[in-house]
XYZ file of C-alpha atoms in Angstrom:
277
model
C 14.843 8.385 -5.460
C 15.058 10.662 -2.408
C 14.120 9.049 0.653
C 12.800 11.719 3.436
C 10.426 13.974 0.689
C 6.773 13.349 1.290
C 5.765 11.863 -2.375
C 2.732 11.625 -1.001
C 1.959 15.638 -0.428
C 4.150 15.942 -3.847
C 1.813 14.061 -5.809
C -1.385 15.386 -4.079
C -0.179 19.093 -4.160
C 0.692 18.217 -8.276
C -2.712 17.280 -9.237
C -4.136 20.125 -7.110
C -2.197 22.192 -9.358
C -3.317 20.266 -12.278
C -6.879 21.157 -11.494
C -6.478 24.622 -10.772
C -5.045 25.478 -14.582
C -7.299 23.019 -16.045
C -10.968 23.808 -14.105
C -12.684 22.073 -17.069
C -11.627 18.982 -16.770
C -12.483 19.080 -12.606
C -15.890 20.259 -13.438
C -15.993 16.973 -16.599
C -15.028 14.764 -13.586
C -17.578 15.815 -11.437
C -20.453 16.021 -14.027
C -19.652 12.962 -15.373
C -21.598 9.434 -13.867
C -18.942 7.384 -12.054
C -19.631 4.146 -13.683
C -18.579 5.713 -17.037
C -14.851 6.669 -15.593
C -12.053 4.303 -15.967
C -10.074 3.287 -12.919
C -7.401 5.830 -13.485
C -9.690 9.146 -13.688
C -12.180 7.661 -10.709
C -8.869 8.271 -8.748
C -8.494 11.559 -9.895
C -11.763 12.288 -8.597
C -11.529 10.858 -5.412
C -8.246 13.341 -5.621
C -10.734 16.279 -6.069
C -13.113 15.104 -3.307
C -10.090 14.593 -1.134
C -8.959 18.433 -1.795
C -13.108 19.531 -0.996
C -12.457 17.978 2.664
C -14.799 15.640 1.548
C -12.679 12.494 2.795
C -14.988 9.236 3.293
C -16.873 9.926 -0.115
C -12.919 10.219 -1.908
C -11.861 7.257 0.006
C -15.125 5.086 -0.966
C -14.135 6.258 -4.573
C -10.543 5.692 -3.866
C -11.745 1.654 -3.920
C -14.052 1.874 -6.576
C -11.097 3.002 -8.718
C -8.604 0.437 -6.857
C -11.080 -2.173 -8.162
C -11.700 -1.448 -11.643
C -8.264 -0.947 -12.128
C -7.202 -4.528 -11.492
C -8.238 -7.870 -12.985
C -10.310 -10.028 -10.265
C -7.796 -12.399 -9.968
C -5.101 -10.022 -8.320
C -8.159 -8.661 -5.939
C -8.973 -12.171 -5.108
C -5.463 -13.514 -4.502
C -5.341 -10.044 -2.722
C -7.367 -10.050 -0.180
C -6.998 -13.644 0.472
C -3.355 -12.453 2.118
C -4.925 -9.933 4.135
C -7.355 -12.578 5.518
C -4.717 -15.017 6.061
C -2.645 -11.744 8.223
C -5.333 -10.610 10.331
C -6.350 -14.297 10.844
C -2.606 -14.906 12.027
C -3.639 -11.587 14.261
C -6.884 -12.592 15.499
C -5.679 -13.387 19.469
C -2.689 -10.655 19.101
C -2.722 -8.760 22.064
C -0.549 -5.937 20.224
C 0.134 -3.381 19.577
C 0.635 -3.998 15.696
C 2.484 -1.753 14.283
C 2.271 -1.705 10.336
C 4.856 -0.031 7.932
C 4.049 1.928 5.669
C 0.696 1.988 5.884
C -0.436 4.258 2.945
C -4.076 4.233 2.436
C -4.714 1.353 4.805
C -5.999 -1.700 3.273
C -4.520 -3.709 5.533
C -4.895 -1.800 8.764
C -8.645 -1.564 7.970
C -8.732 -5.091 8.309
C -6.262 -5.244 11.504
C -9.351 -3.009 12.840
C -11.802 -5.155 12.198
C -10.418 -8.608 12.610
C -8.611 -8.225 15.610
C -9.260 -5.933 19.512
C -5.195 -4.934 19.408
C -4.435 -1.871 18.934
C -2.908 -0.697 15.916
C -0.379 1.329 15.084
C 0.166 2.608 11.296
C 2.963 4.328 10.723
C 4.235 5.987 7.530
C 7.078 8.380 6.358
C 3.809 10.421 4.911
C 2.379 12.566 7.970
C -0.101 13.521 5.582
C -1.250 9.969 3.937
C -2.187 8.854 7.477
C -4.061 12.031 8.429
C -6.259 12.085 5.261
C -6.707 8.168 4.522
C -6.693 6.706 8.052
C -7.274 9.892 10.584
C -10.219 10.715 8.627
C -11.393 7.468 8.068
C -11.282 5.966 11.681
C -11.569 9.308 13.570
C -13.395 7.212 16.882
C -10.183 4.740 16.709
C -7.721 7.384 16.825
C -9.723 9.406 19.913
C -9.631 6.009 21.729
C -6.212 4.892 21.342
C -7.320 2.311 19.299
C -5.604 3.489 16.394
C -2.200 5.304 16.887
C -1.033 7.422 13.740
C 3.094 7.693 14.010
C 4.852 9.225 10.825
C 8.364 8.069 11.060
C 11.438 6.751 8.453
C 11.257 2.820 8.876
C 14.934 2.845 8.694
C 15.193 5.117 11.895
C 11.605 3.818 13.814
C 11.093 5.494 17.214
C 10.718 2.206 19.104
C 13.137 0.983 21.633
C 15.031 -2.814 20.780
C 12.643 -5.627 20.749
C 9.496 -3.533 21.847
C 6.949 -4.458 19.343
C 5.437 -8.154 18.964
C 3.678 -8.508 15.935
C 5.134 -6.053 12.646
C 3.027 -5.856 9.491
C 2.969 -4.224 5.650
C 1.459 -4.112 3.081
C 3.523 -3.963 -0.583
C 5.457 -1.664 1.501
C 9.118 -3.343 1.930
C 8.924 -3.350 -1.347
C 8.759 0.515 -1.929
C 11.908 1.338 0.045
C 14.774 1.726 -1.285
C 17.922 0.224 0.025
C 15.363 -2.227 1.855
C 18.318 -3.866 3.492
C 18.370 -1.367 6.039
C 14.383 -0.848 6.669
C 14.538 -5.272 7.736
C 17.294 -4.713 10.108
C 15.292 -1.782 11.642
C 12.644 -4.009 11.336
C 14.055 -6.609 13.185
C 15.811 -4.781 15.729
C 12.615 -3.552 17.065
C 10.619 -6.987 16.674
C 10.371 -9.347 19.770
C 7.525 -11.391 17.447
C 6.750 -12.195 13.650
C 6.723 -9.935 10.475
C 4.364 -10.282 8.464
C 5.101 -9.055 4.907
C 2.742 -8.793 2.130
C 4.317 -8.572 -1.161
C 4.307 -8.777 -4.886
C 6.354 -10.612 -7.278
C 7.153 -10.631 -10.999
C 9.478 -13.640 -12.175
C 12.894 -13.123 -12.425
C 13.238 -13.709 -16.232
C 10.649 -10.473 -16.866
C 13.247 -8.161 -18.580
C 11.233 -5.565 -19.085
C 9.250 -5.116 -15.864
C 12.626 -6.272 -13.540
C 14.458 -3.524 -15.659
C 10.630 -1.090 -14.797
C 11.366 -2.144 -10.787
C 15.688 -1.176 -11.120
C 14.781 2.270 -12.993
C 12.052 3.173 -10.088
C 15.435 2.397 -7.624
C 13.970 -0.886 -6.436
C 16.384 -3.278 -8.135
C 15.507 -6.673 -6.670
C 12.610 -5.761 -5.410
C 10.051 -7.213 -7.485
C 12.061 -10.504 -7.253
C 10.877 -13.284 -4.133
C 14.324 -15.510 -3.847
C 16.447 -12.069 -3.771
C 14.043 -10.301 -1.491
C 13.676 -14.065 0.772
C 17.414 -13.524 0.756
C 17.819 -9.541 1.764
C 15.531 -10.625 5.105
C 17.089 -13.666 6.082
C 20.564 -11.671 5.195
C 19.189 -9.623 8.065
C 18.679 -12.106 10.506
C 15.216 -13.005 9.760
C 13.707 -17.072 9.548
C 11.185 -16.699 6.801
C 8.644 -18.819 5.886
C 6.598 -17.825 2.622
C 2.739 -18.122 2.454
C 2.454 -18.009 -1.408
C -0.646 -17.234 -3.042
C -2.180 -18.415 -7.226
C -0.016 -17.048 -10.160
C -2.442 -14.457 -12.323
C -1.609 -12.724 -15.432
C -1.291 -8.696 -14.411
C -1.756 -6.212 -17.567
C -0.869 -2.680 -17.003
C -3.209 -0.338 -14.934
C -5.321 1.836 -17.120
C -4.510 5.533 -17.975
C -6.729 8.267 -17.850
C -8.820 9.666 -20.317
C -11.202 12.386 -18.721
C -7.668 13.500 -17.116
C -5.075 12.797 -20.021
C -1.818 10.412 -18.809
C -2.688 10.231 -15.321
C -1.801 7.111 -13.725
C -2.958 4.197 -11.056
C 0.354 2.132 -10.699
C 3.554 2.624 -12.001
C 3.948 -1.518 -12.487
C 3.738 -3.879 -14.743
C 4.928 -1.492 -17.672
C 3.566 -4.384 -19.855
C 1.503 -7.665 -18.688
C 2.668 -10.381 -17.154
C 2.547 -13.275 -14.632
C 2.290 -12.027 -11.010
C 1.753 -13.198 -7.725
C 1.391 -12.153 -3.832
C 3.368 -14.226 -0.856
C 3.412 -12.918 2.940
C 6.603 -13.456 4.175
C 6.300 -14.748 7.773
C 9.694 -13.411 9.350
C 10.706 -14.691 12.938
């Protein structure tokens, strides 16, 4: 898995492509009534809406689809961690700075929970601009907001600069996340707090799913507990309810496409925020 390519701009410029040889099955997604689409192909369209310039209707869509693609247990269990963060956050003076920020569920509520200013950085110039630039356009013109695309193994912050660190299911992501916590923690003077997800240990299948994406160990809370402390982090864990997770659905308007590349099959899940010191 190559770490400096912009999947982000891969995948986006891939289903542009898609839609260009296959116009029928834009206009189908368009014509169609959005309650009828599954979770996968409401994506898609937000995809298509994203490529019109029409950004705040494809990210409204963009949660639609998020929601109908998982069971309301994982939403629930969730967005009970991002409460618990931003609650953590509340009398932050900041900045924040959150890793790998992708589409922003978690700054969102950093915005709206706390008066810090936020800073969401992500090795996607172009995920920020169209999911968070677009979306909080007054926060960015104010300074409330800071967009900063950068490799969280080489951050541009001086040693022991930033107070409070945040992310959301992004350690995960990295590979070789060994050297994204020691970045991490060279440029924290505060707490980390790190929203993740876990599959047991004894999963064959989706553990062997995590090693073939390049995230071996990933997926796995003692071995990813261990990688941060490893790194010179205390962590405490702030574990949520175990929930049964089945698969993300497949598209059918748009053949094959694809919400989340995990759980291959069902199984038990769970979400902890690591609180690193």
């Amino acid at each position: 898995m190559c770490e400096s390519k912009d999947s982000w701009e891969e995948n986006k410029d891939g289903l542009s492509a898609f839609f260009r040889q296959h116009p029928e099955v834009a206009r189908a997604l368009e014509e169609m009534d959005e309650s009828s689409l599954n979770g996968a192909d409401l994506a898609c369209k937000s995809s298509l809406l994203q490529e019109r310039g029409l950004m705040r209707e494809a990210a409204e869509l963009f949660q639609m689809a998020w929601r109908k693609c998982y069971p309301e247990e994982y939403i629930r269990e969730f967005e009970d961690q991002l409460d618990f963060i931003a609650g953590e956050l509340q009398n932050c003076p900041g900045p924040i700075v959150d890793i790998a920020s992708g589409r922003g569920m978690l700054v969102e509520r950093l915005l709206k929970s706390t008066a810090a200013p936020v800073t969401a950085t992500d090795l996607s110039e172009s995920v920020l601009l169209d999911h968070l630039g677009c979306r909080f356009p007054d926060q960015v013109r104010s300074g409330r907001l800071n967009l900063t695309p950068c490799d969280v193994k080489n951050m541009p912050f001086p040693d022991g600069s930033i107070p409070a660190l945040t992310t959301c299911l992004g350690l995960q992501n990295i590979p070789r996340p060994e050297k994204a916590a020691g970045e991490l923690r060279r440029v924290c003077r505060g707490r980390l707090y790190a929203l993740c997800m876990f599959f047991p240990d004894g999963d064959a299948e989706n553990q062997g799913a995590v090693k073939s994406l390049g995230l071996e160990g990933a997926y796995s809370q003692g071995g990813l507990a261990a990688l941060l402390e490893s790194c010179g982090w205390r962590v405490s864990p702030h574990e949520g309810q175990r929930f049964r997770l089945p698969p993300t659905p497949t598209g059918v308007v748009v053949p094959g496409a694809g919400f989340d590349a995990l759980p291959v099959v069902e199984t038990e899940a769970w979400f902890v925020t690591f609180v690193c010191e």
